[in-house]
CSV table of C-alpha atoms and ligand atoms in Angstrom, one decimal:
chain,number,residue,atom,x,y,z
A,1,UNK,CA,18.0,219.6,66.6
A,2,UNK,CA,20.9,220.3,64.1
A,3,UNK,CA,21.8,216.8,63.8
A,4,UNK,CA,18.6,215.7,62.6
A,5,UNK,CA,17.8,218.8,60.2
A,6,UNK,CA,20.6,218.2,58.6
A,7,UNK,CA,19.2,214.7,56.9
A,8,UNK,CA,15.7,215.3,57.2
A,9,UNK,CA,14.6,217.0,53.6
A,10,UNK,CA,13.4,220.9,54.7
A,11,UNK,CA,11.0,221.2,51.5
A,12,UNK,CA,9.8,217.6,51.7
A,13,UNK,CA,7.0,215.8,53.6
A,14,UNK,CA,8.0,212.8,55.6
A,15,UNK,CA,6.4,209.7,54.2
A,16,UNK,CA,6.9,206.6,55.1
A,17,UNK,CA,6.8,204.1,52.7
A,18,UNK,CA,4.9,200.9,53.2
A,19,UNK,CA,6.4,199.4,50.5
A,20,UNK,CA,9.0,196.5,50.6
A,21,UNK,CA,11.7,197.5,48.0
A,22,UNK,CA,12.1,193.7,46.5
A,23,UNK,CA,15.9,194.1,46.5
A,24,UNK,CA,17.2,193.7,49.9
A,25,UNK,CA,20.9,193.0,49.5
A,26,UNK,CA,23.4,192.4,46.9
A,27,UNK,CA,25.3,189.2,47.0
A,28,UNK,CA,28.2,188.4,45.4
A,29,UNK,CA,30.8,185.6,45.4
A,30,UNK,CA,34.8,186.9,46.4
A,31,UNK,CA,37.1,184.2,45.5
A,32,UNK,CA,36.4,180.0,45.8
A,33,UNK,CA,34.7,180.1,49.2
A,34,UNK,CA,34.6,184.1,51.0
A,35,UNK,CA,31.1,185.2,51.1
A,36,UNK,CA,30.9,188.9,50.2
A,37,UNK,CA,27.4,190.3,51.1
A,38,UNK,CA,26.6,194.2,50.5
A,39,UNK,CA,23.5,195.2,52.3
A,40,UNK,CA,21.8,198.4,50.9
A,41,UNK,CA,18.8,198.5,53.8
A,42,UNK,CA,16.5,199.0,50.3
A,43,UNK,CA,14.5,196.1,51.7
A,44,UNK,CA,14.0,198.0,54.9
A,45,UNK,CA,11.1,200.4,55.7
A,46,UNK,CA,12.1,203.6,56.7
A,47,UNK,CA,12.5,204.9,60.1
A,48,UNK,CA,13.0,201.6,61.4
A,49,UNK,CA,15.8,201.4,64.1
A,50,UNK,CA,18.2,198.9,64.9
A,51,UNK,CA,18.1,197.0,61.8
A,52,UNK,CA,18.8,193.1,61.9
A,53,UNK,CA,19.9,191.6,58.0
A,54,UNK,CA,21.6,188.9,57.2
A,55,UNK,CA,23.1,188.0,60.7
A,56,UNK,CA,24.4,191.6,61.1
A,57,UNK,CA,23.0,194.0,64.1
A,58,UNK,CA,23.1,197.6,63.1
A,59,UNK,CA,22.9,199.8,66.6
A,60,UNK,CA,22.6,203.2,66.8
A,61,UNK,CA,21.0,203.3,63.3
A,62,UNK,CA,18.0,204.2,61.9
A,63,UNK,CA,17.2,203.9,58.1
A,64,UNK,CA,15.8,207.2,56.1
A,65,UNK,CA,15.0,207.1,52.6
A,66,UNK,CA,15.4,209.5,50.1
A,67,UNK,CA,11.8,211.0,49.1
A,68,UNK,CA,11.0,210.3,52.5
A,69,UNK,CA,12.8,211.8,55.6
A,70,UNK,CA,16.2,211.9,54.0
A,71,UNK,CA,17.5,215.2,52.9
A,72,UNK,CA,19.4,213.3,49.7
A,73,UNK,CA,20.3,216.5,48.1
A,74,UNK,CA,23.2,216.4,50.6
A,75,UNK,CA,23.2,213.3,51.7
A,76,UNK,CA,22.5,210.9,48.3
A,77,UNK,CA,22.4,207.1,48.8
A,78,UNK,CA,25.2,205.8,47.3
A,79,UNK,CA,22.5,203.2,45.6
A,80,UNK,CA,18.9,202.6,45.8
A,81,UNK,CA,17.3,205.4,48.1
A,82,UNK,CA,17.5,204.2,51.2
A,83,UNK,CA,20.7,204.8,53.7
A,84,UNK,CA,21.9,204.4,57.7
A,85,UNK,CA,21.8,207.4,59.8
A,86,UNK,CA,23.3,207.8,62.9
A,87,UNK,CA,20.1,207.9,65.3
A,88,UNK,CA,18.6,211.5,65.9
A,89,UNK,CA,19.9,212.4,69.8
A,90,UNK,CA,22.1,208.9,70.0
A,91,UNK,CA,25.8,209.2,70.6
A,92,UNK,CA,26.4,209.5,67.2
A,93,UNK,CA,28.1,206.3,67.0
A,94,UNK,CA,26.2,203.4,64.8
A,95,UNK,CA,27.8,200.0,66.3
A,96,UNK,CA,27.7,196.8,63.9
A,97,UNK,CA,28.1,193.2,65.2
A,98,UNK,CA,28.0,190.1,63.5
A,99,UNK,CA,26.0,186.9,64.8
A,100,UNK,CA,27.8,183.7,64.6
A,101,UNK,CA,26.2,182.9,61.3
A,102,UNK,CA,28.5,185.4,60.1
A,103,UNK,CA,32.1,184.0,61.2
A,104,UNK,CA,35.0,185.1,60.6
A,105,UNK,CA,34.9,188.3,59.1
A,106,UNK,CA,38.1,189.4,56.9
A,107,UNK,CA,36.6,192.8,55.3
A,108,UNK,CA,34.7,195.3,56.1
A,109,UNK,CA,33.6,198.6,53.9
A,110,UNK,CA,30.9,201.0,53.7
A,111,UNK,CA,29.7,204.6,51.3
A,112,UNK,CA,29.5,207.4,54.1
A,113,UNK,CA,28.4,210.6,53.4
A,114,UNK,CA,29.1,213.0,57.2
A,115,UNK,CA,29.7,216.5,58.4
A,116,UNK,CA,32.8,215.7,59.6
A,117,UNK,CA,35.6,213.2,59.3
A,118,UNK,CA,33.8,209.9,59.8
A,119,UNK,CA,36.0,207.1,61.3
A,120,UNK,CA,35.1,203.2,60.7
A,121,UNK,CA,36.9,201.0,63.5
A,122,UNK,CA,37.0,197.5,63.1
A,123,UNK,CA,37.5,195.0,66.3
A,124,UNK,CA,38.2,191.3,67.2
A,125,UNK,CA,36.2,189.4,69.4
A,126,UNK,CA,38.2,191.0,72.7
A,127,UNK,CA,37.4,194.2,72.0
A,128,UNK,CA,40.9,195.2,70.5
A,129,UNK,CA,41.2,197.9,67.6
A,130,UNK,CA,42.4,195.7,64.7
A,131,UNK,CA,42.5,198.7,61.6
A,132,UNK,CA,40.4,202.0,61.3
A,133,UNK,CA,39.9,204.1,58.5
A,134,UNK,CA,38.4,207.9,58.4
A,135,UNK,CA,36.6,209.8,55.4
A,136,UNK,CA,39.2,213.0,56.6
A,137,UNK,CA,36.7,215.4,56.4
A,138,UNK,CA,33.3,216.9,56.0
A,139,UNK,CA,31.8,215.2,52.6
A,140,UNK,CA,28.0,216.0,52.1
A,141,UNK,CA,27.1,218.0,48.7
A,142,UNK,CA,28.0,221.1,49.8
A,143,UNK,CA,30.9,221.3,52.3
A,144,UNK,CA,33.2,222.4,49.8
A,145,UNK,CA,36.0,219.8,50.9
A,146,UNK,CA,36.5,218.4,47.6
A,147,UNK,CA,35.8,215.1,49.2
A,148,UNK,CA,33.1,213.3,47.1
A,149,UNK,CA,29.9,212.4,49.4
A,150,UNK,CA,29.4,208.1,49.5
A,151,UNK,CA,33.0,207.9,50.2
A,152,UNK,CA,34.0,204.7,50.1
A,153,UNK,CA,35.8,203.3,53.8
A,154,UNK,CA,37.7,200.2,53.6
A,155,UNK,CA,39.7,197.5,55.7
A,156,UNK,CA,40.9,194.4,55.0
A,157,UNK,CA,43.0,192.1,57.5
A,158,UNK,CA,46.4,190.1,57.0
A,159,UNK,CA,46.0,186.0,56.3
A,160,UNK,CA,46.0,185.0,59.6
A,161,UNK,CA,45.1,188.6,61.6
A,162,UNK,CA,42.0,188.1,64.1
A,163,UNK,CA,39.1,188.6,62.8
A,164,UNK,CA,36.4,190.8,62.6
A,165,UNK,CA,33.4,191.0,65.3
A,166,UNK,CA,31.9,194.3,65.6
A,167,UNK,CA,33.1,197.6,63.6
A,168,UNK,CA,31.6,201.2,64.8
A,169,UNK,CA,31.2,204.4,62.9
A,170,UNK,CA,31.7,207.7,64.5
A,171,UNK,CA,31.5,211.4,64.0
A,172,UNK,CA,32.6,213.1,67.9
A,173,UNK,CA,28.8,213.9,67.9
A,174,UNK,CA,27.5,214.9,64.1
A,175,UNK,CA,25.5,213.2,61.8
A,176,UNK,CA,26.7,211.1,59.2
A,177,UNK,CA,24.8,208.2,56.7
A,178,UNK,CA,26.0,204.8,55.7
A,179,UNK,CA,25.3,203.0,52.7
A,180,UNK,CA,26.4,199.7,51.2
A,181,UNK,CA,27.8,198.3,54.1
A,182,UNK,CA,29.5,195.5,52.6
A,183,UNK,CA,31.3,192.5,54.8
A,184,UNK,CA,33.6,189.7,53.5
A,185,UNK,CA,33.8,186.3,56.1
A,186,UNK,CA,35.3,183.0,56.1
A,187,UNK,CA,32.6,179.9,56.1
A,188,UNK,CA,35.6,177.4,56.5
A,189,UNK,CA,34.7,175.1,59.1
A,190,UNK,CA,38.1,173.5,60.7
A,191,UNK,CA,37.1,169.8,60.6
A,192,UNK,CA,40.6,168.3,63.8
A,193,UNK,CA,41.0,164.5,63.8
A,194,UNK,CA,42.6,163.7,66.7
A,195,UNK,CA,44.2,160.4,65.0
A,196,UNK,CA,44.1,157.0,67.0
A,197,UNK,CA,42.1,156.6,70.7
A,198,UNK,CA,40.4,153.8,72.4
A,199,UNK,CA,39.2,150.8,70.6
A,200,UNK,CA,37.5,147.3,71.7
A,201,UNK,CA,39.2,144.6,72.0
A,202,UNK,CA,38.0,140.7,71.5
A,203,UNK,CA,36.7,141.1,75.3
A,204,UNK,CA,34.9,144.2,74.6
A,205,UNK,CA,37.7,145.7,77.0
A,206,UNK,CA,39.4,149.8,75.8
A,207,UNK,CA,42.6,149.8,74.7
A,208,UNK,CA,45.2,152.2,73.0
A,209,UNK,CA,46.1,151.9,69.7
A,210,UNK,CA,49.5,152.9,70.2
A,211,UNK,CA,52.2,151.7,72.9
A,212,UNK,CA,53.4,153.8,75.7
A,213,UNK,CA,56.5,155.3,74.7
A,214,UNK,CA,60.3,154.5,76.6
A,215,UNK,CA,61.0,157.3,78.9
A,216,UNK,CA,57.9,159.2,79.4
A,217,UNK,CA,55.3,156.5,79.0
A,218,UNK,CA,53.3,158.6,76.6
A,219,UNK,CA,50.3,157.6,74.1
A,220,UNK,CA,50.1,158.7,70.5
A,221,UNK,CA,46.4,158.3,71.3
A,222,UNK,CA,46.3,160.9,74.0
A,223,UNK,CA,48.9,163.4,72.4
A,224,UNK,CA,47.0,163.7,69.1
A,225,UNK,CA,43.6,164.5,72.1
A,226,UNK,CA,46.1,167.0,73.4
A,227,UNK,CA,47.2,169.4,70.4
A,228,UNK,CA,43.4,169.1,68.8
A,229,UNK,CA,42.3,170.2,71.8
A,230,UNK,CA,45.0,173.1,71.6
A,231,UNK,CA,43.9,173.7,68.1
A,232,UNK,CA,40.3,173.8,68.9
A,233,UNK,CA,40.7,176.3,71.6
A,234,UNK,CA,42.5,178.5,69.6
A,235,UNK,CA,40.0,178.4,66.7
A,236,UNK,CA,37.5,179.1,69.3
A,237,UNK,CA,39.0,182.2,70.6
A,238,UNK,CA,39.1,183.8,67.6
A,239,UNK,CA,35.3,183.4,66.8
A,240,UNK,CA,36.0,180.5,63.9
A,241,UNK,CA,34.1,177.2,62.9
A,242,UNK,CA,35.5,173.9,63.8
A,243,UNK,CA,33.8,170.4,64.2
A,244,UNK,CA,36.3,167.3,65.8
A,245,UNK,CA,36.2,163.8,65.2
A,246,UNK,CA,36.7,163.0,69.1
A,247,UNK,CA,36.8,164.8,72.1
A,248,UNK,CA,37.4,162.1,74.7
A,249,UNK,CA,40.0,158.8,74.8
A,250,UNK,CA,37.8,156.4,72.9
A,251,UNK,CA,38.0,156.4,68.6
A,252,UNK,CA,34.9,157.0,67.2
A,253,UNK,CA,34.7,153.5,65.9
A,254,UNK,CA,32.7,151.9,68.5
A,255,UNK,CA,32.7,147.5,67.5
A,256,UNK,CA,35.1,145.1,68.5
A,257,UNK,CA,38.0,144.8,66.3
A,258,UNK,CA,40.8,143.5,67.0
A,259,UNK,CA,42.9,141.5,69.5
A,260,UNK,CA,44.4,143.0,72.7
A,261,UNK,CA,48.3,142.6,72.6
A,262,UNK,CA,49.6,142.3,76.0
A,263,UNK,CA,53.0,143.0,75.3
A,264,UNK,CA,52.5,146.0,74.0
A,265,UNK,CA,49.7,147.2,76.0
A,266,UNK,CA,48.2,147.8,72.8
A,267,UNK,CA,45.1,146.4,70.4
A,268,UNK,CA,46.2,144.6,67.6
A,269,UNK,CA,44.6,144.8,64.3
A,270,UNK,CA,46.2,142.6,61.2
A,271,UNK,CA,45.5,145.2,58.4
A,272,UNK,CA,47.9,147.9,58.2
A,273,UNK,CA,46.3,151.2,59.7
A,274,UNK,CA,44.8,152.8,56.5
A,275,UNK,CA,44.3,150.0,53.8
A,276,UNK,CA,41.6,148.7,53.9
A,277,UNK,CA,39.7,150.7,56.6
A,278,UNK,CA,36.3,149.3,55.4
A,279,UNK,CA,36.4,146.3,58.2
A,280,UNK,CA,37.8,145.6,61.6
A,281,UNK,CA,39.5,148.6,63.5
A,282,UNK,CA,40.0,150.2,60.0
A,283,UNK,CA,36.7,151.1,59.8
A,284,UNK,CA,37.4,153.7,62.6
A,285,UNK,CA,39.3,155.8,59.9
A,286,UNK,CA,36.2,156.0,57.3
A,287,UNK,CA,34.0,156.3,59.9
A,288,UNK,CA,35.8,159.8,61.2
A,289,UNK,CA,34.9,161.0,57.6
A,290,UNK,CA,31.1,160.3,58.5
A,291,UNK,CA,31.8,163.9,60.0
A,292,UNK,CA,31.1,166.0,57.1
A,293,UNK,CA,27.4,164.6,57.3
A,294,UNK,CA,27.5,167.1,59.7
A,295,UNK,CA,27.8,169.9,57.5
A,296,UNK,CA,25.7,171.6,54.9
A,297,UNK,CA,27.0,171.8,51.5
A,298,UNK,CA,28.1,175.1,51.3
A,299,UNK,CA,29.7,174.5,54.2
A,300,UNK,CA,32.1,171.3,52.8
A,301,UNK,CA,33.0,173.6,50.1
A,302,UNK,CA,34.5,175.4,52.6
A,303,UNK,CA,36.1,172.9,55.1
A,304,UNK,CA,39.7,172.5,55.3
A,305,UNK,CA,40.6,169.0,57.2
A,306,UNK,CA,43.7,168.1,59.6
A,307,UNK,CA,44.9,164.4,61.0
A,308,UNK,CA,47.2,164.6,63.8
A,309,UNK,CA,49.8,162.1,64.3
A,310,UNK,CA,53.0,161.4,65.9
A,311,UNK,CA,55.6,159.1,64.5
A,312,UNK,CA,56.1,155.8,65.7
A,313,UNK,CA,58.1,154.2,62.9
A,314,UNK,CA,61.4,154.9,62.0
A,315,UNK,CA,63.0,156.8,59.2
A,316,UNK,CA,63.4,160.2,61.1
A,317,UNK,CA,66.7,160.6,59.1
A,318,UNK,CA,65.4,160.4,55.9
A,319,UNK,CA,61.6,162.2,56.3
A,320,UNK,CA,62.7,164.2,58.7
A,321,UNK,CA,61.2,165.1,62.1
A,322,UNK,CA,57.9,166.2,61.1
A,323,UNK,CA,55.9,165.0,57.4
A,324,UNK,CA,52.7,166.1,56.3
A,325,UNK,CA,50.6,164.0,53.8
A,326,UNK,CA,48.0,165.2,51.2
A,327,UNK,CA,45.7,163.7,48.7
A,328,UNK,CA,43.4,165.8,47.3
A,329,UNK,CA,42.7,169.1,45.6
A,330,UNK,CA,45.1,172.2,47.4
A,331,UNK,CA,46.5,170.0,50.3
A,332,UNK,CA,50.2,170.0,49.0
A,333,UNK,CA,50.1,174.2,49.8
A,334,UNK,CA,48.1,172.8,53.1
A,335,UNK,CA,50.5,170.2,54.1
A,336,UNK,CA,53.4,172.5,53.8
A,337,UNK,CA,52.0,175.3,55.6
A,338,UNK,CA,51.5,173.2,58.3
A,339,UNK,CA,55.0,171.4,58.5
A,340,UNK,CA,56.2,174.3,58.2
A,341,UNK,CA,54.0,175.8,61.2
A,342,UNK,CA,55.4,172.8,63.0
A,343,UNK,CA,58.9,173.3,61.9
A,344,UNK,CA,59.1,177.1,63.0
A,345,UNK,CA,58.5,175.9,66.7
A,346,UNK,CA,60.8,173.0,66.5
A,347,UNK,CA,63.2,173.1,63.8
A,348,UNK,CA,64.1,170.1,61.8
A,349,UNK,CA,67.4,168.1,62.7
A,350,UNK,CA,69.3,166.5,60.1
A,351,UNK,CA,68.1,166.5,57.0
A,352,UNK,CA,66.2,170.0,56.3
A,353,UNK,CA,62.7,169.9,55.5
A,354,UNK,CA,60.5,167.4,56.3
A,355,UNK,CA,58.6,164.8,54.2
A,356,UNK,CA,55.4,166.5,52.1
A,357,UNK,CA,54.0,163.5,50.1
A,358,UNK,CA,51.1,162.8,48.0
A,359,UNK,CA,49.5,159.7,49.7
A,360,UNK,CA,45.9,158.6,48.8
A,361,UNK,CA,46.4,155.1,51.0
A,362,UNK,CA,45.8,157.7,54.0
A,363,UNK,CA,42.4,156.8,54.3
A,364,UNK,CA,41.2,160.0,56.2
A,365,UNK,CA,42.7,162.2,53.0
A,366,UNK,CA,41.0,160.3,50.3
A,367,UNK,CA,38.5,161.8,48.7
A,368,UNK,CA,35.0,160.4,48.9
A,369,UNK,CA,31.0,161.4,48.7
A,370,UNK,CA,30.7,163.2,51.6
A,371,UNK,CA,34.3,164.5,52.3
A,372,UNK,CA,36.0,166.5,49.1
A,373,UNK,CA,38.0,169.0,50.6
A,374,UNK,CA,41.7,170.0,51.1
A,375,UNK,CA,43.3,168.0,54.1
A,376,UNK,CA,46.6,167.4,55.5
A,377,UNK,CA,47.6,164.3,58.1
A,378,UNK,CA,50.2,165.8,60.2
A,379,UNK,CA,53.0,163.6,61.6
A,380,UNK,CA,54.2,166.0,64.8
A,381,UNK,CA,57.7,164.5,65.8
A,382,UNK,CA,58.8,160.9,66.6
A,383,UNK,CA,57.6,159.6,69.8
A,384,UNK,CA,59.6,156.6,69.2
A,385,UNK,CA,62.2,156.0,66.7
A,386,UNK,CA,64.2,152.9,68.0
A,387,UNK,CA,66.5,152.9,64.9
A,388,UNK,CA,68.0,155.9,66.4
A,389,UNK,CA,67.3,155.6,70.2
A,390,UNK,CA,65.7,158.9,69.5
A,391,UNK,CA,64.3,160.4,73.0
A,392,UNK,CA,64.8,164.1,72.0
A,393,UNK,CA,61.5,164.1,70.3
A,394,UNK,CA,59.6,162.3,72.9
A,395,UNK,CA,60.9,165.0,75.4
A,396,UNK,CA,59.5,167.8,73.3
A,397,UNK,CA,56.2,165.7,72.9
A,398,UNK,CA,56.0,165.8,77.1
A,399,UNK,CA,56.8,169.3,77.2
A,400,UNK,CA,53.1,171.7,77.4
A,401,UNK,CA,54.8,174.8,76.8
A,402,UNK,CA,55.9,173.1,73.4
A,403,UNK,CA,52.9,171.2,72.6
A,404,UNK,CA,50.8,174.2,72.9
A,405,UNK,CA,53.3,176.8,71.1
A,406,UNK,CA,53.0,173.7,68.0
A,407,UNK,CA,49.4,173.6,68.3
A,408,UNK,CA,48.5,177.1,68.2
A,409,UNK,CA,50.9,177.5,65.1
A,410,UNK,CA,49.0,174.5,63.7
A,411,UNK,CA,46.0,176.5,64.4
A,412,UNK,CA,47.2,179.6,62.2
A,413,UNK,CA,48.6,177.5,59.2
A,414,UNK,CA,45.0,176.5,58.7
A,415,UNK,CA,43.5,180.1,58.8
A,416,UNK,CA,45.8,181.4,56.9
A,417,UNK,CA,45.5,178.7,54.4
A,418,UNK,CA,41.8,179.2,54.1
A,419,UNK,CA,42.3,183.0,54.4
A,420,UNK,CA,44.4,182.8,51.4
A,421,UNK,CA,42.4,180.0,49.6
A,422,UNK,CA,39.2,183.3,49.9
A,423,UNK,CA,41.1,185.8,48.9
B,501,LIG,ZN1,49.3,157.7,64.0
């Protein structure tokens, strides 16, 4: 059994140790929001297999400690005495996978000490090599390499990569040991107001908020519905966090409120659509914010907020086809990420850029008790701009292809913001 000789200490006894080493991981804080953890497996009695810390599944692993089986004169912990070894007649592969209390992972490293070139892969949630790193050679005390033993292995991913969900470590069959196996993740949860949707009339009867446009008798209400959804989906598929203010046709606000307008096809409320919002149908906007009850404090600290909107006023010439509003804290570097995003799949027209303006009257942005975070309210192209007859926009706004190449570049500006914000 070379593998396993080679760890085990020749001149020492095994003895386990019954003892619970008080430390049992190192945490510290990596920027405003990343959570770095280090985990040491000092808290973890020897000779256990298949260790389960912190919401991370070691496989393949078993934990020796030095004074114990471990032969630390070659193979020293890098701290503590207690390491990873790659199980005694297993594939010589240890496998790590994160639970979804740990999302979003953005780095990865860990000390390894092997008999040969030890290789750390790291891959996304399908199963796709994202980066992989190797210690190039044999590195216990001894080998004569020149390469120190606890070498440290390292990857971190690009703003907006896919994240991390499972990294291996292998040796093509030899023995190797692991120590401080440190991960870095993202806790933002991705809060997606769809803006608008159903409300109650006088008569207790569902109506939009929003008229049906000219030509292809669409709803804001249902293409804000549309791209969160888009967003959502994408945010799911790559393993992320996200909570939404609605999911179906109907706002969240759920009185009577205002007065059905017939000609319109629309409800009619008298106060503008984000004063007030304390009464009538403008409650519907504070209520939305009622969704950060939802989350635990650490969690707001790490939540980054979107509004989605298209434009039914006028002005296109002046604020351009898209606009993004802000209020609070980073949302100005928010807001123009995602115009931006928005802008790269359809480009602006006439007048460059479009609108990025500080606008606390957006009731949704404002800060308040339970919602202090960055946000952004996105207006996604005009359905209707009768100053200009505009139907260009409105044509994109029907088109799938285009609604879900804006969405999933949405989707990214908001990761990438948050990657950047935990850097
Ligand atoms: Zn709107």
């Amino acid at each position: 059994m070379h593998r396993y000789k080679r760890l085990l200490a020749m001149t020492h006894p095994i003895t386990r140790s019954k003892c619970i080493v008080a430390l049992l991981l190192m945490l510290a804080v990596g920027g405003a929001t990343a959570k770095e953890t280090t985990l040491g497996f000092d808290g973890v009695t020897e000779l256990v297999s298949n260790p389960k810390i912190e919401g991370v599944t070691f496989s393949g692993a078993t934990v020796l400690a030095c004074g114990g089986a471990l032969n630390c004169g070659q193979f020293p912990p890098a701290s503590g005495s207690n390491i990873l070894y790659d199980t005694s007649g297993g594939s010589g592969v240890i496998t790590v996978t994160f639970d979804k209390t740990v999302k979003a992972v953005t780095k990865v490293s860990a000390k390894i000490t092997g008999n040969r070139a030890i290789t750390m892969a790291a891959f996304d949630v399908d199963g796709n090599l994202l980066k992989s790193m190797t210690t190039g050679g044999p590195n216990y005390i001894g080998a004569g390499t020149g390469i120190s033993p606890n070498t440290l292995l390292s990857i971190a991913l690009d703003p907006g990569s896919k994240k991390i969900s499972k990294v291996t470590f292998r040796d093509s069959g030899n023995t190797f040991t692991i120590d401080d196996f440190s991960f870095t993740y993202d806790p933002a949860t991705y809060i997606i107001d769809a803006g608008h949707g159903k409300l109650l009339d006088e008569n207790n009867v569902r109506r939009y908020q929003r008229p049906a446009t000219p030509t292809y008798n669409l709803r804001e209400d249902n293409l804000t519905l549309l791209f969160a959804g888009i967003i959502r989906d994408k945010l799911k598929k790559d393993g992320l966090s996200y909570l939404e203010t609605r999911t179906g046709e109907n706002a969240p606000w759920n009185e009577r409120c205002g007065k059905y307008d017939a000609k319109n096809d629309q409800i009619y409320y008298p106060q503008p659509d984000y004063k007030e919002g304390t009464n009538g149908c403008g409650s519907d906007l504070r209520n939305r914010m009622r969704i950060f009850d939802k989350l635990e404090t650490k969690e707001k600290n790490g939540a980054v907020f979107i509004s989605l909107h298209t434009n039914g006023g006028s002005g296109r010439l002046i604020k351009g086809r898209t606009q993004a509003y802000w209020c609070q804290k980073d949302s100005d570097k928010l807001s123009i990420k995602v115009r931006n995003a928005i802008q790269g799949v359809v480009p602006p027209l006439f007048t460059g850029n479009g609108l990025i303006e500080k606008n606390c009257d957006l009731i949704v942005l404002a800060a308040t008790e339970e919602f202090n975070a960055p946000g952004t309210l996105a207006e996604i192209l005009y359905h209707l701009d009768a100053s200009l007859g505009n139907t260009d926009d409105e044509k994109i706004l029907n088109d799938a292809g285009k609604r879900q190449q804006i969405g999933e570049a949405i989707a990214k500006a908001l990761v990438e913001f948050s990657d950047e914000k935990n850097k």
